[in-house]
Amino acid sequence: MPEFNKLSAELMFGSGSPAIKESRVVTVQCVSGCLSLRVGAEFLAKHYHRHVVYLPEPTYGNHPNLISAAGLTLKTYRYYDPKTLVLDFQGLLEDLGSALTGAIVLFHACGHNPTGVDPTCQQWEQIRQLVRQRGLLPFFDCAYQGLVSGNLDDDAQSIRMFGCDGGECLVAQSYSKNMGLYGERIGSLSIVCKTADVARRVESQLKLIIRPLYSNPPIHGAAIVTAILKDRDLYKKWTNELKAMRDRLVQVRRQLYDSLCNKGTPGDWSHIIKQVGMYSFTGLNKDEVDFLTREYHIYMSSDGRINIGGLSSKAVPYFADAIHDAVLSSLPSSTLA
């Protein structure tokens, strides 16, 4: 659906994007965010000179599978400091500064999964300058636009910084979360090229890659997205609901933080309200996670990651009680005494 592609690119880069006006952006409909990433990886494996991709440490669990399946080599760059529970910005700059010239770098556009830790706009600008200086190729995964700040434009700022500087970049886009269309498998891949001629060539090569992968994407999800994006009233209703969803995530974070503070749970829990988006690294270790499962029948990944969207306000007191007990159980007996 050409209209879907056009509207999706404008949502990502902005309707006034110089790259769009100059016909330097090519967008193809894909099967949600995962195959948007896979199609992009296949394209780079066939047509890009450097077959090395740097992933943030940690990253979405399926990223290594999707990227390596195309035959690309994986490396990592520092992103999250598990000791301080914040962005390891200096480590990030050092690792990208020493990365192979021309290498591909995967970025989470907003709402980093699994940490919930994002760079600031000022930090993104430093990252952009370093990426361009080093001749690196940015590849964005954008799965949570609108769910981080509640504003679609603000959540796309990292991408727009790169999209308007005249350089190249790739963006995998998903509507699974921000439109609740997970089961429809609807997303897109956009590539910003240096010229309109290159963009036309890239589009033809993307079609050749897509044909043997899944031939054609399903139409229903694309029709829903298109109907919403092109209708002013539907678009306004959607953005209002998106803001309400985001506000609930913030409220649940605050409720959990307040509950732990009121209980006097040992430790600093401010990272819960500093993190953004759908996910949070709670800071719980494997033994504490095992305690939650064994004693409270609460299940999460062993690294302590939770989906804030799956936590209701009603369940927060029970969850806070469980965390409190789990932390106390892991303290040395001398500390408790």
Coordinates of N, CA and C in Angstrom, one line a residue, residues 28-157:
V28 N 9.3 0.4 2.7 CA 8.6 -0.8 2.3 C 7.9 -1.3 3.5
Q29 N 6.7 -1.8 3.2 CA 5.9 -2.5 4.3 C 6.5 -3.8 4.6
C30 N 6.6 -4.1 5.9 CA 7.2 -5.4 6.3 C 6.2 -6.0 7.3
V31 N 6.6 -7.2 7.7 CA 5.8 -8.0 8.6 C 6.3 -7.7 10.0
S32 N 5.7 -6.6 10.6 CA 6.1 -6.1 11.9 C 7.5 -5.6 12.0
G33 N 8.0 -5.4 13.3 CA 9.3 -4.9 13.4 C 10.4 -5.9 13.2
C34 N 10.1 -7.2 13.5 CA 11.1 -8.2 13.4 C 11.6 -8.4 11.9
L35 N 10.6 -8.5 11.0 CA 11.0 -8.7 9.6 C 11.5 -7.4 9.0
S36 N 11.1 -6.3 9.6 CA 11.7 -5.0 9.1 C 13.2 -5.0 9.4
L37 N 13.6 -5.5 10.6 CA 15.0 -5.6 10.9 C 15.7 -6.7 10.0
R38 N 15.0 -7.8 9.8 CA 15.6 -8.9 9.0 C 15.8 -8.5 7.6
V39 N 14.8 -7.8 7.0 CA 14.9 -7.3 5.6 C 16.1 -6.3 5.5
G40 N 16.2 -5.4 6.5 CA 17.3 -4.5 6.5 C 18.6 -5.2 6.6
A41 N 18.7 -6.2 7.4 CA 19.9 -7.0 7.6 C 20.3 -7.7 6.3
E42 N 19.3 -8.3 5.7 CA 19.5 -9.0 4.4 C 20.0 -8.0 3.3
F43 N 19.4 -6.8 3.3 CA 19.9 -5.8 2.3 C 21.3 -5.4 2.6
L44 N 21.7 -5.2 3.8 CA 23.1 -4.8 4.2 C 24.0 -5.9 3.9
A45 N 23.6 -7.2 4.1 CA 24.5 -8.3 3.8 C 24.8 -8.4 2.3
K46 N 23.8 -8.1 1.5 CA 24.0 -8.2 0.1 C 24.7 -7.0 -0.6
H47 N 24.4 -5.8 0.0 CA 24.8 -4.6 -0.7 C 25.7 -3.6 0.0
Y48 N 26.1 -3.9 1.3 CA 26.9 -3.0 2.0 C 28.3 -3.6 2.2
H49 N 29.3 -2.8 2.2 CA 30.7 -3.3 2.2 C 31.1 -3.8 3.5
R50 N 30.5 -3.4 4.6 CA 31.0 -3.8 6.0 C 29.9 -4.7 6.6
H51 N 30.3 -5.9 7.0 CA 29.3 -6.9 7.5 C 29.4 -7.1 9.0
V52 N 29.6 -6.0 9.7 CA 29.8 -6.1 11.1 C 28.7 -5.1 11.7
V53 N 28.0 -5.7 12.7 CA 26.9 -4.9 13.4 C 27.2 -4.8 14.9
Y54 N 27.2 -3.6 15.4 CA 27.4 -3.4 16.8 C 26.0 -3.3 17.5
L55 N 25.8 -4.1 18.5 CA 24.5 -4.1 19.2 C 24.8 -3.5 20.6
P56 N 23.8 -2.8 21.2 CA 24.0 -2.3 22.6 C 24.0 -3.5 23.5
E57 N 24.7 -3.4 24.6 CA 24.8 -4.4 25.7 C 24.1 -3.9 26.9
P58 N 22.9 -4.4 27.3 CA 22.1 -5.5 26.6 C 21.2 -4.9 25.5
T59 N 20.5 -5.8 24.8 CA 19.6 -5.4 23.8 C 18.4 -6.4 23.8
Y60 N 17.4 -6.1 22.9 CA 16.3 -7.0 22.7 C 16.8 -8.4 22.4
G61 N 16.2 -9.4 23.0 CA 16.7 -10.8 22.9 C 16.7 -11.3 21.5
N62 N 15.8 -10.8 20.6 CA 15.7 -11.3 19.3 C 16.7 -10.6 18.3
H63 N 17.2 -9.5 18.7 CA 18.2 -8.8 17.8 C 19.3 -9.7 17.3
P64 N 20.0 -10.4 18.1 CA 21.1 -11.2 17.6 C 20.6 -12.2 16.6
N65 N 19.5 -12.8 16.9 CA 19.0 -13.9 16.0 C 18.6 -13.3 14.6
L66 N 18.0 -12.1 14.6 CA 17.5 -11.5 13.4 C 18.7 -11.0 12.5
I67 N 19.7 -10.5 13.2 CA 20.8 -9.9 12.5 C 21.8 -11.0 12.0
S68 N 22.1 -11.9 12.9 CA 23.1 -13.0 12.5 C 22.5 -13.9 11.5
A69 N 21.2 -14.1 11.4 CA 20.6 -14.9 10.4 C 20.8 -14.5 9.0
A70 N 21.1 -13.2 8.8 CA 21.4 -12.6 7.5 C 22.9 -12.8 7.2
G71 N 23.7 -13.4 8.1 CA 25.1 -13.6 7.8 C 26.0 -12.5 8.3
L72 N 25.5 -11.5 9.1 CA 26.3 -10.4 9.6 C 27.0 -10.8 10.9
T73 N 28.2 -10.3 11.1 CA 28.9 -10.5 12.3 C 28.5 -9.6 13.4
L74 N 28.3 -10.1 14.6 CA 27.9 -9.3 15.8 C 29.0 -8.9 16.7
K75 N 29.0 -7.7 17.1 CA 29.8 -7.1 18.2 C 28.9 -6.3 19.1
T76 N 29.4 -5.9 20.2 CA 28.6 -5.1 21.2 C 29.3 -3.8 21.5
Y77 N 28.5 -2.9 22.0 CA 29.1 -1.6 22.6 C 28.4 -1.4 23.9
R78 N 29.2 -0.9 24.9 CA 28.6 -0.6 26.2 C 27.4 0.3 26.1
Y79 N 26.4 0.0 26.9 CA 25.2 0.8 26.9 C 24.7 1.1 28.4
Y80 N 24.6 0.0 29.1 CA 23.9 0.1 30.4 C 24.9 -0.4 31.5
D81 N 25.0 0.4 32.6 CA 25.9 0.0 33.7 C 25.0 -0.6 34.8
P82 N 25.2 -1.9 34.9 CA 24.3 -2.6 35.9 C 24.7 -2.2 37.4
K83 N 25.8 -1.6 37.6 CA 26.2 -1.2 39.0 C 25.4 0.1 39.3
T84 N 25.4 1.0 38.4 CA 24.8 2.3 38.7 C 23.3 2.4 38.2
L85 N 22.9 1.4 37.3 CA 21.6 1.3 36.8 C 21.2 2.5 35.9
V86 N 22.3 3.1 35.2 CA 22.0 4.2 34.3 C 22.8 3.9 33.0
L87 N 22.7 4.8 32.1 CA 23.4 4.8 30.8 C 24.9 4.9 31.0
D88 N 25.7 4.0 30.4 CA 27.1 4.1 30.4 C 27.5 4.9 29.2
F89 N 27.3 6.2 29.3 CA 27.5 7.1 28.1 C 29.0 7.1 27.7
Q90 N 29.8 7.2 28.7 CA 31.3 7.3 28.4 C 31.7 6.0 27.7
G91 N 31.3 4.9 28.2 CA 31.6 3.6 27.6 C 31.1 3.5 26.2
L92 N 29.9 4.0 26.0 CA 29.2 4.0 24.7 C 30.1 4.8 23.7
L93 N 30.5 6.0 24.1 CA 31.3 6.8 23.2 C 32.7 6.2 22.9
E94 N 33.3 5.6 23.9 CA 34.6 4.9 23.7 C 34.5 3.8 22.8
D95 N 33.4 2.9 22.9 CA 33.3 1.8 22.1 C 33.0 2.1 20.6
L96 N 32.1 3.1 20.4 CA 31.8 3.5 19.1 C 32.9 4.3 18.5
G97 N 33.7 5.0 19.3 CA 34.9 5.7 18.8 C 36.0 4.8 18.3
S98 N 36.0 3.5 18.8 CA 37.0 2.5 18.4 C 36.4 1.5 17.5
A99 N 35.1 1.6 17.1 CA 34.5 0.6 16.2 C 35.1 0.7 14.8
L100 N 35.0 -0.4 14.1 CA 35.5 -0.5 12.8 C 34.8 0.5 11.9
T101 N 35.7 1.3 11.1 CA 35.1 2.3 10.3 C 34.1 1.7 9.3
G102 N 33.0 2.4 9.1 CA 32.0 1.9 8.2 C 31.1 0.8 8.8
A103 N 31.3 0.4 10.0 CA 30.5 -0.7 10.6 C 29.0 -0.2 10.8
I104 N 28.1 -1.1 11.0 CA 26.7 -0.8 11.2 C 26.5 -0.8 12.7
V105 N 25.7 0.2 13.2 CA 25.4 0.3 14.6 C 23.9 0.3 14.8
L106 N 23.4 -0.6 15.6 CA 22.0 -0.7 15.9 C 21.7 0.2 17.2
F107 N 20.7 1.0 17.0 CA 20.2 1.9 18.1 C 18.8 1.6 18.4
H108 N 18.3 1.7 19.6 CA 16.9 1.7 20.0 C 16.5 3.2 19.9
A109 N 15.5 3.5 19.1 CA 15.1 4.9 18.9 C 14.6 5.6 20.2
C110 N 13.9 4.8 21.0 CA 13.3 5.3 22.2 C 12.8 4.1 23.0
G111 N 12.7 4.3 24.3 CA 12.2 3.2 25.2 C 13.0 1.9 25.1
H112 N 14.4 2.1 25.3 CA 15.3 1.0 25.2 C 14.8 -0.3 25.9
N113 N 14.8 -1.4 25.1 CA 14.3 -2.7 25.6 C 15.6 -3.6 25.7
P114 N 16.0 -4.0 26.9 CA 15.1 -4.2 28.1 C 15.4 -3.2 29.3
T115 N 16.2 -2.2 29.1 CA 16.6 -1.4 30.3 C 15.7 -0.2 30.6
G116 N 15.0 0.3 29.6 CA 14.2 1.5 29.9 C 15.1 2.8 30.1
V117 N 16.3 2.7 29.6 CA 17.3 3.8 29.8 C 17.6 4.4 28.4
D118 N 17.3 5.7 28.2 CA 17.5 6.3 26.9 C 18.5 7.4 27.0
P119 N 19.3 7.7 26.0 CA 20.1 9.0 26.0 C 19.2 10.2 26.0
T120 N 19.8 11.3 26.5 CA 19.1 12.6 26.3 C 19.3 13.1 24.9
C121 N 18.5 14.2 24.6 CA 18.7 14.8 23.2 C 20.1 15.3 23.0
Q122 N 20.7 15.8 24.1 CA 22.1 16.3 24.0 C 23.1 15.2 23.8
Q123 N 22.8 14.0 24.4 CA 23.7 12.9 24.2 C 23.5 12.3 22.8
W124 N 22.2 12.3 22.4 CA 22.0 11.8 21.0 C 22.8 12.6 20.0
E125 N 22.9 13.9 20.2 CA 23.6 14.8 19.3 C 25.1 14.4 19.3
Q126 N 25.6 14.1 20.5 CA 27.0 13.7 20.5 C 27.2 12.4 19.8
I127 N 26.2 11.5 20.0 CA 26.3 10.2 19.3 C 26.3 10.4 17.8
R128 N 25.4 11.3 17.4 CA 25.3 11.5 15.9 C 26.6 12.0 15.3
Q129 N 27.2 13.0 16.0 CA 28.4 13.5 15.5 C 29.5 12.5 15.4
L130 N 29.6 11.6 16.5 CA 30.6 10.6 16.5 C 30.4 9.6 15.4
V131 N 29.1 9.2 15.2 CA 28.8 8.2 14.2 C 29.1 8.7 12.8
R132 N 28.8 10.0 12.5 CA 29.2 10.6 11.2 C 30.7 10.7 11.0
Q133 N 31.4 11.1 12.1 CA 32.8 11.3 12.0 C 33.5 10.0 11.8
R134 N 33.0 8.9 12.3 CA 33.6 7.6 12.2 C 33.1 6.8 10.9
G135 N 32.2 7.4 10.2 CA 31.6 6.8 9.0 C 30.8 5.5 9.3
L136 N 30.2 5.5 10.5 CA 29.4 4.4 10.9 C 28.0 4.5 10.3
L137 N 27.3 3.4 10.1 CA 25.9 3.4 9.5 C 24.9 3.1 10.6
P138 N 24.0 4.1 10.9 CA 23.0 3.8 12.0 C 21.8 3.0 11.5
F139 N 21.4 2.1 12.3 CA 20.2 1.3 12.0 C 19.3 1.3 13.2
F140 N 18.2 2.0 13.1 CA 17.3 2.2 14.3 C 16.2 1.2 14.3
D141 N 16.0 0.7 15.5 CA 14.8 -0.1 15.8 C 13.8 0.8 16.6
C142 N 12.7 1.1 16.0 CA 11.7 2.0 16.6 C 10.4 1.2 16.8
A143 N 10.2 0.7 18.0 CA 9.0 -0.1 18.3 C 8.1 0.5 19.3
Y144 N 8.5 1.7 19.9 CA 7.7 2.2 21.0 C 7.4 3.7 20.8
Q145 N 7.4 4.2 19.6 CA 7.1 5.6 19.3 C 5.8 6.1 19.9
G146 N 5.9 7.1 20.8 CA 4.7 7.6 21.4 C 4.5 7.1 22.8
L147 N 5.1 5.9 23.2 CA 4.9 5.3 24.5 C 5.9 5.8 25.5
V148 N 6.9 6.6 25.1 CA 8.0 7.0 26.0 C 7.6 8.4 26.6
S149 N 7.4 9.3 25.7 CA 7.1 10.7 26.2 C 5.6 11.0 26.1
G150 N 4.9 10.2 25.3 CA 3.5 10.5 25.1 C 3.3 11.3 23.8
N151 N 4.4 11.7 23.2 CA 4.4 12.5 22.0 C 5.2 11.9 20.9
L152 N 4.5 11.6 19.8 CA 5.1 10.9 18.6 C 6.3 11.6 18.1
D153 N 6.3 12.9 18.0 CA 7.4 13.7 17.5 C 8.6 13.6 18.4
D154 N 8.4 13.8 19.7 CA 9.5 13.8 20.6 C 10.2 12.4 20.6
D155 N 9.4 11.4 20.5 CA 10.0 10.0 20.5 C 10.7 9.7 19.3
A156 N 10.6 10.5 18.2 CA 11.3 10.2 17.0 C 12.5 11.2 16.8
Q157 N 12.8 11.9 17.8 CA 13.9 12.9 17.7 C 15.2 12.3 17.4

